[in-house]
Short mmCIF file of N, CA and C in Angstrom, two decimals:
data_model
loop_
_atom_site.label_atom_id
_atom_site.label_comp_id
_atom_site.label_asym_id
_atom_site.label_seq_id
_atom_site.Cartn_x
_atom_site.Cartn_y
_atom_site.Cartn_z
N GLN A 24 -4.73 -17.13 27.70
CA GLN A 24 -4.65 -15.85 27.01
C GLN A 24 -3.40 -15.84 26.14
N GLY A 25 -3.55 -15.41 24.89
CA GLY A 25 -2.42 -15.40 23.98
C GLY A 25 -1.43 -14.30 24.29
N GLN A 26 -0.19 -14.55 23.93
CA GLN A 26 0.86 -13.56 24.16
C GLN A 26 1.84 -13.60 23.01
N LEU A 27 2.31 -12.42 22.61
CA LEU A 27 3.34 -12.28 21.59
C LEU A 27 4.48 -11.46 22.17
N VAL A 28 5.70 -11.94 21.98
CA VAL A 28 6.87 -11.23 22.48
C VAL A 28 7.84 -11.01 21.32
N GLU A 29 8.08 -9.73 21.01
CA GLU A 29 9.02 -9.37 19.94
C GLU A 29 10.41 -9.19 20.52
N SER A 30 11.40 -9.43 19.67
CA SER A 30 12.79 -9.16 20.02
C SER A 30 13.58 -8.93 18.75
N GLY A 31 14.80 -8.42 18.91
CA GLY A 31 15.70 -8.28 17.78
C GLY A 31 15.86 -6.87 17.25
N GLY A 32 15.14 -5.91 17.79
CA GLY A 32 15.31 -4.55 17.33
C GLY A 32 16.63 -3.95 17.79
N GLY A 33 16.94 -2.76 17.27
CA GLY A 33 18.17 -2.09 17.66
C GLY A 33 18.53 -1.00 16.70
N LEU A 34 19.76 -0.54 16.83
CA LEU A 34 20.31 0.52 15.98
C LEU A 34 21.20 -0.11 14.91
N VAL A 35 20.98 0.28 13.66
CA VAL A 35 21.76 -0.27 12.56
C VAL A 35 22.03 0.84 11.55
N GLN A 36 23.14 0.75 10.85
CA GLN A 36 23.47 1.75 9.84
C GLN A 36 22.67 1.49 8.56
N PRO A 37 22.47 2.54 7.77
CA PRO A 37 21.81 2.33 6.47
C PRO A 37 22.53 1.27 5.65
N GLY A 38 21.76 0.40 5.01
CA GLY A 38 22.31 -0.72 4.27
C GLY A 38 22.49 -1.98 5.09
N GLY A 39 22.34 -1.87 6.38
CA GLY A 39 22.53 -3.01 7.26
C GLY A 39 21.30 -3.91 7.35
N SER A 40 21.41 -4.92 8.23
CA SER A 40 20.36 -5.92 8.38
C SER A 40 20.02 -6.13 9.84
N LEU A 41 18.79 -6.54 10.07
CA LEU A 41 18.32 -6.97 11.38
C LEU A 41 17.32 -8.10 11.18
N ARG A 42 17.22 -8.97 12.18
CA ARG A 42 16.17 -9.99 12.17
C ARG A 42 15.33 -9.85 13.42
N LEU A 43 14.05 -9.61 13.22
CA LEU A 43 13.10 -9.54 14.33
C LEU A 43 12.47 -10.90 14.54
N SER A 44 12.16 -11.19 15.81
CA SER A 44 11.47 -12.43 16.16
C SER A 44 10.18 -12.10 16.89
N CYS A 45 9.19 -12.95 16.68
CA CYS A 45 7.90 -12.83 17.38
C CYS A 45 7.56 -14.22 17.91
N ALA A 46 7.68 -14.38 19.22
CA ALA A 46 7.41 -15.67 19.85
C ALA A 46 5.99 -15.68 20.39
N ALA A 47 5.22 -16.69 20.00
CA ALA A 47 3.81 -16.79 20.38
C ALA A 47 3.61 -17.86 21.44
N SER A 48 2.65 -17.62 22.33
CA SER A 48 2.30 -18.60 23.34
C SER A 48 0.84 -18.41 23.74
N GLY A 49 0.24 -19.47 24.27
CA GLY A 49 -1.10 -19.37 24.81
C GLY A 49 -2.23 -19.53 23.81
N PHE A 50 -1.91 -19.87 22.55
CA PHE A 50 -2.96 -20.12 21.57
C PHE A 50 -2.42 -21.09 20.51
N THR A 51 -3.34 -21.63 19.71
CA THR A 51 -2.97 -22.62 18.71
C THR A 51 -2.40 -21.91 17.49
N PHE A 52 -1.11 -21.89 17.42
CA PHE A 52 -0.36 -21.10 16.43
C PHE A 52 -0.82 -21.38 15.00
N SER A 53 -1.10 -22.64 14.70
CA SER A 53 -1.38 -23.02 13.31
C SER A 53 -2.70 -22.46 12.78
N LEU A 54 -3.55 -21.94 13.64
CA LEU A 54 -4.85 -21.43 13.21
C LEU A 54 -4.80 -19.94 12.84
N TYR A 55 -3.62 -19.37 12.92
CA TYR A 55 -3.49 -17.91 12.83
C TYR A 55 -2.71 -17.46 11.60
N GLY A 56 -2.92 -16.21 11.26
CA GLY A 56 -2.01 -15.47 10.40
C GLY A 56 -1.26 -14.49 11.29
N VAL A 57 0.01 -14.30 10.99
CA VAL A 57 0.85 -13.40 11.79
C VAL A 57 1.39 -12.30 10.89
N ASN A 58 1.29 -11.09 11.38
CA ASN A 58 1.68 -9.91 10.61
C ASN A 58 2.67 -9.06 11.39
N TRP A 59 3.48 -8.34 10.66
CA TRP A 59 4.31 -7.28 11.22
C TRP A 59 3.76 -5.94 10.76
N TYR A 60 3.65 -5.03 11.71
CA TYR A 60 3.28 -3.65 11.44
C TYR A 60 4.40 -2.76 11.98
N ARG A 61 4.41 -1.52 11.53
CA ARG A 61 5.37 -0.57 12.10
C ARG A 61 4.72 0.80 12.23
N GLN A 62 5.24 1.54 13.20
CA GLN A 62 4.71 2.87 13.47
C GLN A 62 5.86 3.83 13.76
N ALA A 63 6.01 4.81 12.89
CA ALA A 63 7.00 5.86 13.09
C ALA A 63 6.37 6.99 13.90
N PRO A 64 7.19 7.81 14.55
CA PRO A 64 6.63 8.90 15.37
C PRO A 64 5.72 9.81 14.55
N GLY A 65 4.52 10.05 15.08
CA GLY A 65 3.58 10.94 14.43
C GLY A 65 2.86 10.37 13.24
N LYS A 66 3.04 9.06 12.99
CA LYS A 66 2.41 8.44 11.82
C LYS A 66 1.52 7.28 12.24
N ASP A 67 0.71 6.83 11.29
CA ASP A 67 -0.16 5.69 11.55
C ASP A 67 0.64 4.39 11.62
N ARG A 68 0.03 3.39 12.21
CA ARG A 68 0.63 2.06 12.21
C ARG A 68 0.33 1.41 10.86
N ASP A 69 1.38 0.99 10.16
CA ASP A 69 1.25 0.47 8.80
C ASP A 69 1.62 -1.00 8.72
N PHE A 70 0.94 -1.70 7.84
CA PHE A 70 1.26 -3.10 7.56
C PHE A 70 2.62 -3.20 6.88
N VAL A 71 3.41 -4.20 7.29
CA VAL A 71 4.71 -4.44 6.68
C VAL A 71 4.74 -5.76 5.92
N ALA A 72 4.37 -6.85 6.62
CA ALA A 72 4.43 -8.18 6.02
C ALA A 72 3.54 -9.11 6.81
N GLY A 73 3.06 -10.17 6.14
CA GLY A 73 2.20 -11.14 6.80
C GLY A 73 2.44 -12.54 6.29
N ILE A 74 2.13 -13.53 7.14
CA ILE A 74 2.28 -14.92 6.75
C ILE A 74 1.13 -15.73 7.35
N VAL A 75 0.59 -16.65 6.56
CA VAL A 75 -0.40 -17.60 7.05
C VAL A 75 0.36 -18.82 7.55
N ILE A 76 0.15 -19.19 8.81
CA ILE A 76 0.97 -20.24 9.40
C ILE A 76 0.75 -21.57 8.68
N ILE A 77 -0.49 -21.92 8.41
CA ILE A 77 -0.77 -23.12 7.61
C ILE A 77 -0.58 -22.76 6.14
N GLY A 78 0.39 -23.38 5.51
CA GLY A 78 0.62 -23.14 4.09
C GLY A 78 1.74 -22.18 3.82
N GLY A 79 1.94 -21.20 4.69
CA GLY A 79 3.07 -20.29 4.55
C GLY A 79 2.92 -19.18 3.54
N ASN A 80 1.70 -18.92 3.05
CA ASN A 80 1.53 -17.81 2.10
C ASN A 80 1.94 -16.49 2.75
N THR A 81 2.62 -15.66 1.96
CA THR A 81 3.13 -14.39 2.47
C THR A 81 2.66 -13.23 1.62
N ASN A 82 2.67 -12.04 2.20
CA ASN A 82 2.47 -10.82 1.43
C ASN A 82 3.22 -9.69 2.11
N TYR A 83 3.52 -8.66 1.30
CA TYR A 83 4.40 -7.59 1.76
C TYR A 83 3.87 -6.23 1.31
N ALA A 84 4.18 -5.23 2.08
CA ALA A 84 3.95 -3.86 1.64
C ALA A 84 4.93 -3.55 0.50
N ASP A 85 4.51 -2.73 -0.43
CA ASP A 85 5.36 -2.40 -1.57
C ASP A 85 6.70 -1.81 -1.13
N SER A 86 6.68 -1.07 -0.05
CA SER A 86 7.88 -0.37 0.40
C SER A 86 8.99 -1.30 0.89
N VAL A 87 8.65 -2.57 1.18
CA VAL A 87 9.66 -3.49 1.71
C VAL A 87 9.90 -4.70 0.81
N LYS A 88 9.14 -4.81 -0.27
CA LYS A 88 9.30 -5.96 -1.17
C LYS A 88 10.73 -6.02 -1.70
N GLY A 89 11.29 -7.23 -1.67
CA GLY A 89 12.65 -7.42 -2.15
C GLY A 89 13.71 -7.14 -1.11
N ARG A 90 13.32 -6.55 0.03
CA ARG A 90 14.29 -6.25 1.10
C ARG A 90 13.97 -7.03 2.38
N PHE A 91 12.70 -7.23 2.67
CA PHE A 91 12.29 -7.93 3.89
C PHE A 91 11.74 -9.30 3.53
N THR A 92 11.95 -10.26 4.44
CA THR A 92 11.41 -11.60 4.27
C THR A 92 10.78 -12.06 5.57
N ILE A 93 9.53 -12.49 5.49
CA ILE A 93 8.85 -13.04 6.67
C ILE A 93 8.86 -14.57 6.57
N SER A 94 9.08 -15.22 7.71
CA SER A 94 9.11 -16.68 7.74
C SER A 94 8.61 -17.16 9.09
N ARG A 95 8.37 -18.47 9.18
CA ARG A 95 7.92 -18.98 10.48
C ARG A 95 8.59 -20.30 10.79
N ASP A 96 8.69 -20.60 12.08
CA ASP A 96 9.19 -21.86 12.60
C ASP A 96 8.07 -22.45 13.44
N ASN A 97 7.33 -23.39 12.87
CA ASN A 97 6.15 -23.91 13.57
C ASN A 97 6.53 -24.63 14.87
N ALA A 98 7.68 -25.28 14.88
CA ALA A 98 8.10 -26.02 16.08
C ALA A 98 8.37 -25.07 17.24
N ARG A 99 8.79 -23.85 16.94
CA ARG A 99 9.11 -22.88 17.98
C ARG A 99 8.00 -21.85 18.18
N ASN A 100 6.89 -21.97 17.41
CA ASN A 100 5.81 -20.98 17.48
C ASN A 100 6.35 -19.56 17.33
N THR A 101 7.19 -19.39 16.35
CA THR A 101 7.89 -18.11 16.17
C THR A 101 7.83 -17.68 14.71
N VAL A 102 7.62 -16.38 14.52
CA VAL A 102 7.68 -15.76 13.20
C VAL A 102 8.84 -14.78 13.18
N TYR A 103 9.53 -14.75 12.06
CA TYR A 103 10.71 -13.88 11.90
C TYR A 103 10.46 -12.85 10.81
N LEU A 104 11.13 -11.73 10.94
CA LEU A 104 11.17 -10.73 9.87
C LEU A 104 12.63 -10.39 9.61
N GLN A 105 13.16 -10.89 8.52
CA GLN A 105 14.53 -10.58 8.11
C GLN A 105 14.49 -9.30 7.31
N MET A 106 15.22 -8.30 7.78
CA MET A 106 15.21 -6.98 7.14
C MET A 106 16.61 -6.68 6.63
N ASN A 107 16.74 -6.56 5.31
CA ASN A 107 18.02 -6.27 4.66
C ASN A 107 17.95 -4.91 3.97
N SER A 108 19.09 -4.39 3.63
CA SER A 108 19.17 -3.11 2.91
C SER A 108 18.33 -2.03 3.60
N LEU A 109 18.50 -1.93 4.89
CA LEU A 109 17.67 -1.02 5.67
C LEU A 109 17.95 0.44 5.32
N LYS A 110 16.87 1.21 5.37
CA LYS A 110 16.92 2.63 5.05
C LYS A 110 16.48 3.45 6.27
N PRO A 111 16.88 4.71 6.34
CA PRO A 111 16.42 5.53 7.48
C PRO A 111 14.89 5.57 7.60
N GLU A 112 14.19 5.49 6.49
CA GLU A 112 12.73 5.53 6.55
C GLU A 112 12.11 4.25 7.10
N ASP A 113 12.93 3.23 7.34
CA ASP A 113 12.45 2.02 8.01
C ASP A 113 12.42 2.19 9.53
N THR A 114 12.93 3.29 10.02
CA THR A 114 12.94 3.54 11.46
C THR A 114 11.52 3.63 12.00
N ALA A 115 11.23 2.80 13.00
CA ALA A 115 9.89 2.73 13.57
C ALA A 115 9.88 1.74 14.73
N VAL A 116 8.79 1.73 15.46
CA VAL A 116 8.52 0.62 16.38
C VAL A 116 7.79 -0.46 15.57
N TYR A 117 8.32 -1.67 15.63
CA TYR A 117 7.75 -2.78 14.89
C TYR A 117 6.92 -3.66 15.84
N TYR A 118 5.70 -3.93 15.41
CA TYR A 118 4.76 -4.70 16.22
C TYR A 118 4.39 -6.01 15.53
N CYS A 119 4.28 -7.04 16.31
CA CYS A 119 3.80 -8.33 15.83
C CYS A 119 2.31 -8.45 16.16
N ASN A 120 1.55 -9.01 15.22
CA ASN A 120 0.11 -9.18 15.39
C ASN A 120 -0.28 -10.58 14.94
N ALA A 121 -1.12 -11.25 15.72
CA ALA A 121 -1.63 -12.57 15.34
C ALA A 121 -3.15 -12.50 15.28
N ARG A 122 -3.69 -12.93 14.16
CA ARG A 122 -5.13 -12.86 13.94
C ARG A 122 -5.64 -14.26 13.58
N LYS A 123 -6.68 -14.71 14.27
CA LYS A 123 -7.18 -16.07 14.03
C LYS A 123 -7.87 -16.13 12.68
N LEU A 124 -7.48 -17.13 11.87
CA LEU A 124 -8.03 -17.30 10.53
C LEU A 124 -8.89 -18.54 10.40
N LEU A 125 -8.62 -19.56 11.18
CA LEU A 125 -9.29 -20.84 11.04
C LEU A 125 -10.01 -21.19 12.33
N GLY A 126 -11.02 -22.12 12.20
CA GLY A 126 -11.75 -22.55 13.38
C GLY A 126 -12.80 -21.54 13.80
N SER A 127 -13.49 -21.86 14.87
CA SER A 127 -14.58 -20.99 15.33
C SER A 127 -14.05 -19.86 16.21
N GLY A 128 -14.84 -18.82 16.29
CA GLY A 128 -14.47 -17.70 17.13
C GLY A 128 -13.41 -16.82 16.48
N SER A 129 -13.09 -15.74 17.14
CA SER A 129 -12.09 -14.82 16.63
C SER A 129 -11.15 -14.43 17.75
N ALA A 130 -9.96 -14.03 17.38
CA ALA A 130 -8.98 -13.57 18.35
C ALA A 130 -7.95 -12.73 17.63
N ASN A 131 -7.40 -11.78 18.34
CA ASN A 131 -6.43 -10.85 17.75
C ASN A 131 -5.47 -10.43 18.88
N TYR A 132 -4.20 -10.67 18.68
CA TYR A 132 -3.20 -10.36 19.70
C TYR A 132 -2.15 -9.43 19.14
N TRP A 133 -1.60 -8.59 20.02
CA TRP A 133 -0.50 -7.69 19.67
C TRP A 133 0.64 -7.86 20.65
N GLY A 134 1.85 -7.72 20.14
CA GLY A 134 3.01 -7.66 21.01
C GLY A 134 3.25 -6.25 21.49
N GLN A 135 4.30 -6.10 22.29
CA GLN A 135 4.59 -4.80 22.91
C GLN A 135 5.40 -3.89 22.02
N GLY A 136 5.97 -4.43 20.94
CA GLY A 136 6.74 -3.63 20.01
C GLY A 136 8.23 -3.67 20.29
N THR A 137 9.01 -3.50 19.23
CA THR A 137 10.46 -3.42 19.35
C THR A 137 10.96 -2.29 18.44
N GLN A 138 11.86 -1.48 18.96
CA GLN A 138 12.33 -0.29 18.24
C GLN A 138 13.41 -0.67 17.23
N VAL A 139 13.24 -0.20 16.01
CA VAL A 139 14.27 -0.32 14.98
C VAL A 139 14.66 1.09 14.56
N THR A 140 15.96 1.40 14.67
CA THR A 140 16.46 2.71 14.28
C THR A 140 17.56 2.52 13.24
N VAL A 141 17.38 3.14 12.08
CA VAL A 141 18.35 3.07 11.00
C VAL A 141 18.98 4.44 10.85
N SER A 142 20.24 4.53 11.22
CA SER A 142 20.91 5.83 11.24
C SER A 142 22.41 5.64 11.20
N SER A 143 23.09 6.60 10.56
CA SER A 143 24.55 6.57 10.55
C SER A 143 25.10 7.41 11.69
#
């Protein structure tokens, strides 16, 4: 059974930076695309950024383009989200999601979430 574990959230001042990590286990990492979503209180869960593990293609929500960078370390089965120039509106629980893109069958995994709070 696949598992995703997020880490790296916390409290940061506006303009600051954080790096989130998503460690994957229990599935063939290279067959998946990995995405970050976030959910603020009372709001829907929104897409933030995604990466295809094979090839490394990335895409971003307009609200984070130029400030956030998604990357992966295939040897560690880990995806990162580097968040710079953070704003109060970035405050949310951030979730990692892995969706199978290659091979037969389908699979979709979610992590437990990590809280990011941007406040002075």
